[in-house]
Amino acid sequence: MKKQWLSNFVLAGIIRFLLMNSEYQKVISDRVEVSTALNSWKRVTEGVYLYNCGIDPYTGDLFHETPIGLYVFNFIQQHLSQWILFCLFVFTDLLTAVFLGLTAKQYATELVSKQKVEEKLCNENKETHNDASIVYTSMMYVSAGYLFNPYIILNCVGHTTTVFTNLLYSIALVSMTRSIFWNCLSISLLTLQGLYPVSLIMPAIIYITHSNSINRKRNIINYVIVFASIITTLFGISYYIMGSWSFLWSTLGFILTVPDLRPNVGLYWYFFTEVFEHFRWLFIASFQINVSLLYIVPLALRLRHDPMLLAFSYLAVTAIFKSYPCIGDVGFYMSLLPLWKHLFQYTQQGFIVGCFISANANFYFGVTLAFAIAQIFLLTDILFASVKHEFAVRHGINKDISGNTAKLLLE
């Protein structure tokens, strides 16, 4: 099993190296589906050059990374050769897969415990499960889903900063039940860069409430204090690096106001190209409320018993409705789908999602619209499958008919 695990990582690394050193690398990095205004390595290079020349990189509409990111990328470009830079991108991608595998291990262990309780509630006498096999399978599927996901591979080969963002996301997920500090640090860095990931605080707090600790309220207060302290410190460091708050408009302000309307896989660019100017701020407010506020409380209330599914839902909603998405964002949450393998028997929209996600059109926005619809169907199908699973457990429904597993339909 360890050989299979290792071989997956070796093969995934080789694929990335070969593509990075091929003639397709530049083509991939220039694709609008891969590189956006927020994650383009070309923009990073130009921003670092301006910074080294004593010019504020945030004065124009070019650079949108955080000052901390600017400092790190400046160090990388000054001290790393191109070959080592390739290694860094590949290593970061492989490390992300490791953390996602650990997340899967943690979640699979929770599911095994829940399943035993569910079988007692349903009075089912089933054969003993091989818990170790279930956990290992979940780890293998999730890590392989990330390593060999075409969206993730293209994202890495295109040298986008989403590679590092995905690493922070994976740290946030794996640390939800392990370390308050690392969870707060990763979410703070993500929030400083992209604003929307602040929603991941909710599943982390729910995990704390599910813990067996007698000091849950104190732990929640500690979590909030640690998060507020870290993000305040990060803003202070950013101000110290730049000497002003000019970066706020080019990072968080750029995400909220959507001034760059070049095509991407999102829904904003074409809509705001066509909308009348005097309605612009109304629709910007509507779009931003939709992605940042509208689903946080309802999903948290409904999925309070499954915080990992809640985190997945937030990641999916952000990838679908954020202002500057890329396929790297989509590939990240899709690689988590094997975590809910136990819900697949309740899903119904697999064929529709498959058709939509591979759809084509002679109008680019038509393709992006179909792509977004496919993701919405996928997310809602998983969430409805979760509801059906809870219904079956609560009412003790036996899904085995003549030795075959049946599907549960709620009408």
mmCIF file of C-alpha atoms in Angstrom, residues 1 6 11 15 17 47 55 60 62 66 69-70 74 90 107 123 160 204 215 256 280 285 323 341 366 387 406:
data_model
loop_
_atom_site.group_PDB
_atom_site.id
_atom_site.type_symbol
_atom_site.label_atom_id
_atom_site.label_comp_id
_atom_site.label_asym_id
_atom_site.label_seq_id
_atom_site.Cartn_x
_atom_site.Cartn_y
_atom_site.Cartn_z
ATOM 1 C CA MET A 1 0.000 0.000 0.000
ATOM 2 C CA LEU A 6 4.512 6.659 -3.157
ATOM 3 C CA LEU A 11 4.073 9.773 -11.225
ATOM 4 C CA ILE A 15 3.799 14.560 -15.202
ATOM 5 C CA PHE A 17 7.871 18.292 -14.635
ATOM 6 C CA GLY A 47 5.107 43.493 -9.509
ATOM 7 C CA ILE A 55 7.945 51.950 -7.607
ATOM 8 C CA GLY A 60 -1.638 50.694 -11.312
ATOM 9 C CA LEU A 62 -1.232 45.228 -12.391
ATOM 10 C CA THR A 66 -0.598 40.902 -0.653
ATOM 11 C CA GLY A 69 3.170 37.650 -0.815
ATOM 12 C CA LEU A 70 5.203 40.346 -2.557
ATOM 13 C CA ASN A 74 10.648 38.747 -4.242
ATOM 14 C CA VAL A 90 5.693 20.723 -7.882
ATOM 15 C CA TYR A 107 -12.638 12.431 8.286
ATOM 16 C CA ASN A 123 -30.495 -2.438 14.594
ATOM 17 C CA THR A 160 -0.191 30.305 -10.774
ATOM 18 C CA ALA A 204 -13.601 25.221 12.677
ATOM 19 C CA ASN A 215 -13.942 24.151 28.202
ATOM 20 C CA LEU A 256 -15.014 43.487 -4.173
ATOM 21 C CA ARG A 280 -23.348 48.489 -11.438
ATOM 22 C CA ALA A 285 -23.492 44.323 -3.851
ATOM 23 C CA SER A 323 -15.189 37.396 -8.751
ATOM 24 C CA LYS A 341 -18.189 8.240 -1.291
ATOM 25 C CA GLY A 366 -22.137 30.117 -22.674
ATOM 26 C CA VAL A 387 -30.145 14.841 3.668
ATOM 27 C CA ALA A 406 -31.332 0.592 -3.864
#
